[in-house]
Short mmCIF file of C-alpha atoms and ligand atoms in Angstrom, two decimals:
data_model
loop_
_atom_site.label_atom_id
_atom_site.label_comp_id
_atom_site.label_asym_id
_atom_site.label_seq_id
_atom_site.Cartn_x
_atom_site.Cartn_y
_atom_site.Cartn_z
CA UNK A 225 96.32 -36.97 -36.91
CA UNK A 226 98.26 -36.82 -40.18
CA UNK A 227 96.77 -34.12 -42.41
CA UNK A 228 96.85 -36.30 -45.52
CA UNK A 229 94.61 -38.85 -43.73
CA UNK A 230 92.22 -36.08 -42.83
CA UNK A 231 92.19 -34.95 -46.45
CA UNK A 232 91.20 -38.50 -47.47
CA UNK A 233 88.30 -38.42 -45.01
CA UNK A 234 87.14 -35.12 -46.55
CA UNK A 235 87.14 -36.81 -49.97
CA UNK A 236 85.28 -39.89 -48.76
CA UNK A 237 82.58 -37.77 -47.08
CA UNK A 238 82.26 -34.89 -49.55
CA UNK A 239 83.29 -35.89 -53.08
CA UNK A 240 79.80 -37.18 -53.89
CA UNK A 241 78.32 -33.77 -53.01
CA UNK A 242 80.91 -31.35 -54.39
CA UNK A 243 83.34 -33.29 -56.60
CA UNK A 244 87.02 -33.98 -55.93
CA UNK A 245 88.38 -30.68 -57.19
CA UNK A 246 86.14 -28.52 -55.00
CA UNK A 247 86.76 -30.71 -51.94
CA UNK A 248 90.50 -30.22 -52.40
CA UNK A 249 90.04 -26.48 -52.50
CA UNK A 250 87.82 -26.60 -49.34
CA UNK A 251 90.49 -28.61 -47.56
CA UNK A 252 93.27 -26.19 -48.47
CA UNK A 253 91.13 -23.21 -47.45
CA UNK A 254 90.61 -24.91 -44.06
CA UNK A 255 94.32 -25.65 -43.58
CA UNK A 256 95.15 -22.04 -44.38
CA UNK A 257 92.41 -20.63 -42.17
CA UNK A 258 92.65 -22.93 -39.12
CA UNK A 259 96.35 -23.83 -39.18
CA UNK A 260 98.02 -21.12 -41.26
CA UNK A 261 99.47 -23.91 -43.40
CA UNK A 262 99.74 -23.23 -47.12
CA UNK A 263 98.94 -25.80 -49.79
CA UNK A 264 102.59 -26.08 -50.84
CA UNK A 265 103.63 -27.00 -47.29
CA UNK A 266 101.21 -29.94 -47.34
CA UNK A 267 102.72 -31.18 -50.57
CA UNK A 268 106.27 -30.81 -49.27
CA UNK A 269 105.53 -32.46 -45.90
CA UNK A 270 103.06 -35.30 -46.51
CA UNK A 271 103.49 -36.60 -42.94
CA UNK A 272 102.50 -33.28 -41.33
CA UNK A 273 100.38 -34.04 -38.25
CA UNK A 274 97.99 -31.88 -36.18
CA UNK A 275 96.80 -31.95 -32.55
CA UNK A 276 93.54 -33.46 -31.28
CA UNK A 277 91.75 -30.10 -30.80
CA UNK A 278 92.83 -29.04 -34.31
CA UNK A 279 91.50 -32.32 -35.71
CA UNK A 280 88.18 -31.71 -33.96
CA UNK A 281 87.90 -28.28 -35.62
CA UNK A 282 88.27 -29.97 -39.00
CA UNK A 283 85.61 -32.55 -38.18
CA UNK A 284 83.20 -29.77 -37.19
CA UNK A 285 83.88 -28.01 -40.50
CA UNK A 286 83.33 -31.32 -42.29
CA UNK A 287 79.90 -31.70 -40.65
CA UNK A 288 78.85 -28.19 -41.80
CA UNK A 289 80.11 -28.86 -45.32
CA UNK A 290 78.10 -32.10 -45.39
CA UNK A 291 75.04 -29.98 -44.63
CA UNK A 292 76.02 -27.76 -47.59
CA UNK A 293 76.80 -24.70 -45.51
CA UNK A 294 78.87 -22.35 -47.74
CA UNK A 295 82.57 -22.53 -46.89
CA UNK A 296 82.76 -18.70 -46.89
CA UNK A 297 80.26 -18.51 -43.98
CA UNK A 298 82.07 -21.33 -42.21
CA UNK A 299 85.43 -19.56 -42.38
CA UNK A 300 83.82 -16.13 -41.94
CA UNK A 301 85.53 -14.63 -44.95
CA UNK A 302 86.24 -14.63 -48.65
CA UNK A 303 88.19 -12.77 -51.28
CA UNK A 304 86.70 -10.28 -53.75
CA UNK A 305 88.66 -8.31 -56.33
CA UNK A 306 91.86 -9.47 -54.59
CA UNK A 307 90.74 -8.02 -51.24
CA UNK A 308 89.74 -9.79 -48.01
CA UNK A 309 86.07 -9.57 -46.92
CA UNK A 310 84.35 -10.81 -43.79
CA UNK A 311 81.00 -12.46 -44.45
CA UNK A 312 78.22 -13.90 -42.33
CA UNK A 313 74.64 -15.03 -42.83
CA UNK A 314 73.45 -11.41 -43.06
CA UNK A 315 75.30 -10.67 -46.29
CA UNK A 316 75.36 -12.21 -49.73
CA UNK A 317 78.63 -13.98 -50.54
CA UNK A 318 80.22 -11.76 -53.22
CA UNK A 319 80.10 -13.34 -56.69
CA UNK A 320 82.64 -13.34 -59.56
CA UNK A 321 80.08 -11.63 -61.87
CA UNK A 322 80.11 -8.67 -59.49
CA UNK A 323 83.90 -8.48 -59.81
CA UNK A 324 83.31 -7.98 -63.54
CA UNK A 325 81.00 -5.04 -62.79
CA UNK A 326 83.59 -3.48 -60.49
CA UNK A 327 86.28 -3.96 -63.13
CA UNK A 328 84.07 -2.25 -65.74
CA UNK A 329 83.63 0.80 -63.50
CA UNK A 330 87.31 1.05 -62.60
CA UNK A 331 88.39 0.77 -66.25
CA UNK A 332 85.82 3.39 -67.23
CA UNK A 333 86.73 5.94 -64.59
CA UNK A 334 90.37 5.63 -63.48
CA UNK A 335 91.53 8.44 -65.78
CA UNK A 336 88.66 10.73 -64.72
CA UNK A 337 89.44 9.86 -61.09
CA UNK A 338 93.01 11.19 -61.47
CA UNK A 339 91.81 14.68 -62.41
CA UNK A 340 88.58 15.02 -60.42
CA UNK A 341 87.12 13.74 -57.18
CA UNK A 342 84.40 11.27 -58.17
CA UNK A 343 81.38 10.91 -55.94
CA UNK A 344 80.06 7.34 -55.96
CA UNK A 345 76.98 5.71 -54.42
CA UNK A 346 76.55 1.92 -54.07
CA UNK A 347 72.92 0.91 -53.45
CA UNK A 348 72.37 -2.41 -51.60
CA UNK A 349 75.97 -2.67 -50.47
CA UNK A 350 75.72 -5.96 -48.49
CA UNK A 351 79.26 -6.97 -47.50
CA UNK A 352 80.47 -3.69 -49.04
CA UNK A 353 82.31 -5.59 -51.77
CA UNK A 354 81.48 -3.10 -54.58
CA UNK A 355 81.94 0.14 -52.66
CA UNK A 356 85.13 -1.00 -50.92
CA UNK A 357 86.81 -2.31 -54.08
CA UNK A 358 85.92 0.94 -55.84
CA UNK A 359 87.27 3.05 -52.98
CA UNK A 360 90.47 1.01 -52.96
CA UNK A 361 91.01 1.28 -56.72
CA UNK A 362 89.74 4.82 -57.30
CA UNK A 363 91.54 6.37 -54.34
CA UNK A 364 90.39 9.95 -55.02
CA UNK A 365 86.74 9.00 -54.91
CA UNK A 366 84.27 9.94 -52.19
CA UNK A 367 82.24 6.77 -51.67
CA UNK A 368 78.77 6.31 -50.13
CA UNK A 369 77.05 2.97 -49.61
CA UNK A 370 73.53 2.20 -48.48
CA UNK A 371 71.60 -0.85 -47.40
CA UNK A 372 68.28 -1.50 -45.68
CA UNK A 373 69.89 -4.11 -43.41
CA UNK A 374 71.52 -2.92 -40.19
CA UNK A 375 73.24 -6.27 -39.83
CA UNK A 376 74.68 -6.12 -43.35
CA UNK A 377 75.94 -2.59 -42.70
CA UNK A 378 77.79 -3.84 -39.58
CA UNK A 379 79.69 -6.31 -41.78
CA UNK A 380 80.33 -3.68 -44.48
CA UNK A 381 81.76 -1.28 -41.87
CA UNK A 382 84.12 -3.99 -40.59
CA UNK A 383 85.20 -4.65 -44.16
CA UNK A 384 85.89 -0.97 -44.81
CA UNK A 385 88.14 -0.96 -41.72
CA UNK A 386 89.80 -4.22 -42.74
CA UNK A 387 90.62 -2.73 -46.14
CA UNK A 388 91.51 0.65 -44.78
CA UNK A 389 89.07 2.76 -46.81
CA UNK A 390 86.80 5.59 -45.82
CA UNK A 391 83.14 5.08 -46.79
CA UNK A 392 79.97 6.81 -45.61
CA UNK A 393 77.40 4.13 -44.80
CA UNK A 394 73.68 4.93 -44.83
CA UNK A 395 70.86 2.76 -43.52
CA UNK A 396 67.92 3.34 -45.86
CA UNK A 397 65.20 1.71 -47.92
CA UNK A 398 65.69 2.62 -51.57
CA UNK A 399 62.07 1.74 -52.29
CA UNK A 400 60.90 4.45 -49.89
CA UNK A 401 60.72 7.89 -51.50
CA UNK A 402 61.57 9.55 -48.16
CA UNK A 403 64.97 7.90 -48.35
CA UNK A 404 65.50 9.74 -51.62
CA UNK A 405 65.13 13.08 -49.88
CA UNK A 406 67.49 11.95 -47.07
CA UNK A 407 70.07 11.27 -49.74
CA UNK A 408 69.46 14.62 -51.46
CA UNK A 409 71.53 16.09 -48.64
CA UNK A 410 74.51 14.29 -50.11
CA UNK A 411 73.97 16.27 -53.34
CA UNK A 412 74.56 14.56 -56.66
CA UNK A 413 76.78 11.68 -57.72
CA UNK A 414 79.10 10.97 -60.68
CA UNK A 415 78.44 7.23 -60.42
CA UNK A 416 75.55 5.24 -59.01
CA UNK A 417 76.02 1.47 -58.93
CA UNK A 418 73.76 -1.30 -57.72
CA UNK A 419 73.52 -5.05 -57.58
CA UNK A 420 70.03 -5.18 -56.10
CA UNK A 421 67.89 -8.28 -55.37
CA UNK A 422 66.82 -9.70 -58.75
CA UNK A 423 66.02 -13.43 -58.53
CA UNK A 424 62.35 -14.19 -59.18
CA UNK A 425 60.56 -16.80 -57.08
CA UNK A 426 59.97 -18.71 -60.32
CA UNK A 427 63.76 -19.06 -60.66
CA UNK A 428 64.11 -20.65 -57.21
CA UNK A 429 64.37 -24.15 -58.69
CA UNK A 430 67.58 -23.07 -60.47
CA UNK A 431 69.17 -21.97 -57.20
CA UNK A 432 71.49 -24.41 -55.43
CA UNK A 433 70.18 -25.61 -52.03
CA UNK A 434 73.31 -24.26 -50.30
CA UNK A 435 72.37 -20.74 -51.52
CA UNK A 436 68.64 -21.11 -50.85
CA UNK A 437 69.10 -22.44 -47.31
CA UNK A 438 71.92 -20.15 -46.17
CA UNK A 439 72.10 -16.81 -47.97
CA UNK A 440 69.80 -13.92 -46.98
CA UNK A 441 66.57 -13.93 -48.98
CA UNK A 442 66.34 -10.15 -48.49
CA UNK A 443 69.43 -9.89 -50.70
CA UNK A 444 68.24 -12.27 -53.38
CA UNK A 445 64.55 -12.40 -54.16
CA UNK A 446 61.90 -10.24 -55.79
CA UNK A 447 58.23 -10.94 -56.55
CA UNK A 448 57.45 -12.57 -59.90
CA UNK A 449 54.90 -9.88 -60.76
CA UNK A 450 57.30 -6.97 -60.25
CA UNK A 451 60.85 -8.28 -60.77
CA UNK A 452 62.31 -4.92 -61.76
CA UNK A 453 61.02 -3.09 -58.68
CA UNK A 454 64.56 -2.15 -57.55
CA UNK A 455 65.74 -1.18 -61.04
CA UNK A 456 62.72 1.13 -61.47
CA UNK A 457 63.26 2.82 -58.10
CA UNK A 458 67.03 3.17 -58.60
CA UNK A 459 66.66 4.52 -62.16
CA UNK A 460 64.15 7.09 -60.90
CA UNK A 461 66.54 7.97 -58.08
CA UNK A 462 69.46 8.21 -60.54
CA UNK A 463 67.55 10.59 -62.83
CA UNK A 464 67.30 12.99 -59.88
CA UNK A 465 70.63 12.32 -58.20
CA UNK A 466 73.22 11.79 -60.90
CA UNK A 467 75.19 14.77 -62.12
CA UNK A 468 74.82 15.56 -65.86
CA UNK A 469 76.94 12.95 -67.73
CA UNK A 470 76.95 10.87 -64.53
CA UNK A 471 76.78 7.11 -64.99
CA UNK A 472 74.47 4.41 -63.73
CA UNK A 473 75.74 0.83 -63.48
CA UNK A 474 73.64 -2.23 -62.71
CA UNK A 475 74.23 -5.92 -62.24
CA UNK A 476 71.11 -7.53 -63.72
CA UNK A 477 69.05 -10.70 -63.98
CA UNK A 478 70.34 -12.49 -67.08
CA UNK A 479 66.79 -13.27 -68.23
CA UNK A 480 65.62 -9.66 -68.03
CA UNK A 481 68.31 -7.83 -69.99
CA UNK A 482 66.00 -6.28 -72.60
CA UNK A 483 63.36 -5.21 -70.08
CA UNK A 484 65.94 -3.68 -67.73
CA UNK A 485 67.60 -1.84 -70.62
CA UNK A 486 64.20 -0.44 -71.64
CA UNK A 487 63.95 1.27 -68.24
CA UNK A 488 67.06 3.31 -69.06
CA UNK A 489 65.78 4.05 -72.57
CA UNK A 490 62.46 5.30 -71.12
CA UNK A 491 64.33 7.46 -68.59
CA UNK A 492 66.26 9.02 -71.53
CA UNK A 493 69.71 7.79 -70.56
CA UNK A 494 72.26 7.80 -73.37
CA UNK A 495 75.17 5.52 -74.35
CA UNK A 496 73.25 2.58 -72.90
CA UNK A 497 75.14 -0.70 -73.03
CA UNK A 498 73.96 -4.17 -72.08
CA UNK A 499 77.03 -6.31 -71.40
CA UNK A 500 77.58 -10.02 -70.94
CA UNK A 501 79.52 -11.72 -68.13
CA UNK A 502 82.29 -14.28 -68.70
CA UNK A 503 79.66 -17.02 -68.97
CA UNK A 504 78.02 -15.22 -71.90
CA UNK A 505 74.92 -14.12 -69.94
CA UNK A 506 73.46 -10.59 -70.01
CA UNK A 507 74.75 -9.35 -66.66
CA UNK A 508 75.71 -5.67 -66.67
CA UNK A 509 73.95 -2.54 -67.80
CA UNK A 510 75.35 0.96 -68.00
CA UNK A 511 73.92 4.27 -69.08
CA UNK A 512 74.81 7.95 -68.99
CA UNK A 513 72.47 10.66 -67.77
CA UNK A 514 72.04 13.38 -70.36
C1 SAM B 633 72.16 -8.86 -54.30
S1 SAM B 633 72.60 -8.18 -52.73
C2 SAM B 633 74.07 -7.34 -53.19
C3 SAM B 633 75.10 -7.23 -52.10
C4 SAM B 633 76.46 -6.69 -52.58
N1 SAM B 633 76.33 -5.37 -53.16
C5 SAM B 633 77.07 -7.65 -53.60
O1 SAM B 633 77.14 -7.26 -54.79
O2 SAM B 633 77.48 -8.76 -53.22
C6 SAM B 633 71.38 -6.91 -52.52
C7 SAM B 633 71.51 -6.05 -51.27
O3 SAM B 633 70.40 -5.13 -51.28
C8 SAM B 633 69.93 -4.95 -49.94
N2 SAM B 633 68.52 -4.52 -50.00
C9 SAM B 633 67.42 -5.29 -50.12
N3 SAM B 633 66.31 -4.53 -50.11
C10 SAM B 633 66.73 -3.22 -50.00
C11 SAM B 633 66.06 -1.97 -49.94
N4 SAM B 633 64.73 -1.91 -50.01
N5 SAM B 633 66.78 -0.84 -49.81
C12 SAM B 633 68.16 -0.91 -49.75
N6 SAM B 633 68.84 -2.07 -49.80
C13 SAM B 633 68.15 -3.21 -49.93
C14 SAM B 633 70.12 -6.31 -49.29
O4 SAM B 633 70.18 -6.18 -47.88
C15 SAM B 633 71.43 -6.78 -49.95
O5 SAM B 633 72.53 -6.44 -49.14
#
């Protein structure tokens, strides 16, 4: 089948769900992934044809996309901070807002990293996107990453190998105080970072069905009556496990900026900053332990 014809079928079937622009980008991601054919090649060779089995692969992908399965799960991978990451249903698909958090940390610590070996802990690592991008861009750092999910940690380990970085992975529940003592053995950290679950059940109606039906709820949701449960536990942990002048970084729920900031104020952190993402929403919080 001629690829251009196939592209038209994608538009006919999917434009109403995703819009023309996004369908084009899905199609090009598929041609790159399944055929190793770049977008430019398709433009230069409009009559480019593919075999029957290759066409069938595209039709299978089309069916999944019609059911709103995220393209990243379909292709088994995505890009974060310019690096390749494997993903599957056990890990959250890394988000652009989280790239902003990583960028903030790298900008804040690259000088310090040249003169001293930073010790970093990422809590709720998922695909490993935060810890791995930090390890890659702060090459002197000693990086630890924890998650409660064995399956997520399997993916994160593959991603560390894929990106050629050395990270110590720990399976632990940050809400369990015993886990805190297990981590004490690792001594104290210069940086603790976390993008923990923060979406309240009451916000579920704002979540796209493709997220709700496919991404792990363990990574996303918290109870309405205690939405800051992870931030409280991690702040408490950071008070004990950050070095003096060590820094705590959070990605946060945009609707709970003030309340999350208050946790750091109450824990006597200094230089606390609540920062907005590119969409103008409260999204990042940082503070320094006295
Ligand atoms: C919002 S996701 C963040 C994943 C990744 N760091 C990112 O930014 O894309 C939250 C992660 O926290 C993990 N998690 C949930 N409950 C946890 C717990 N009690 N202890 C440790 N990790 C937990 C989930 O498995 C998930 O990987």
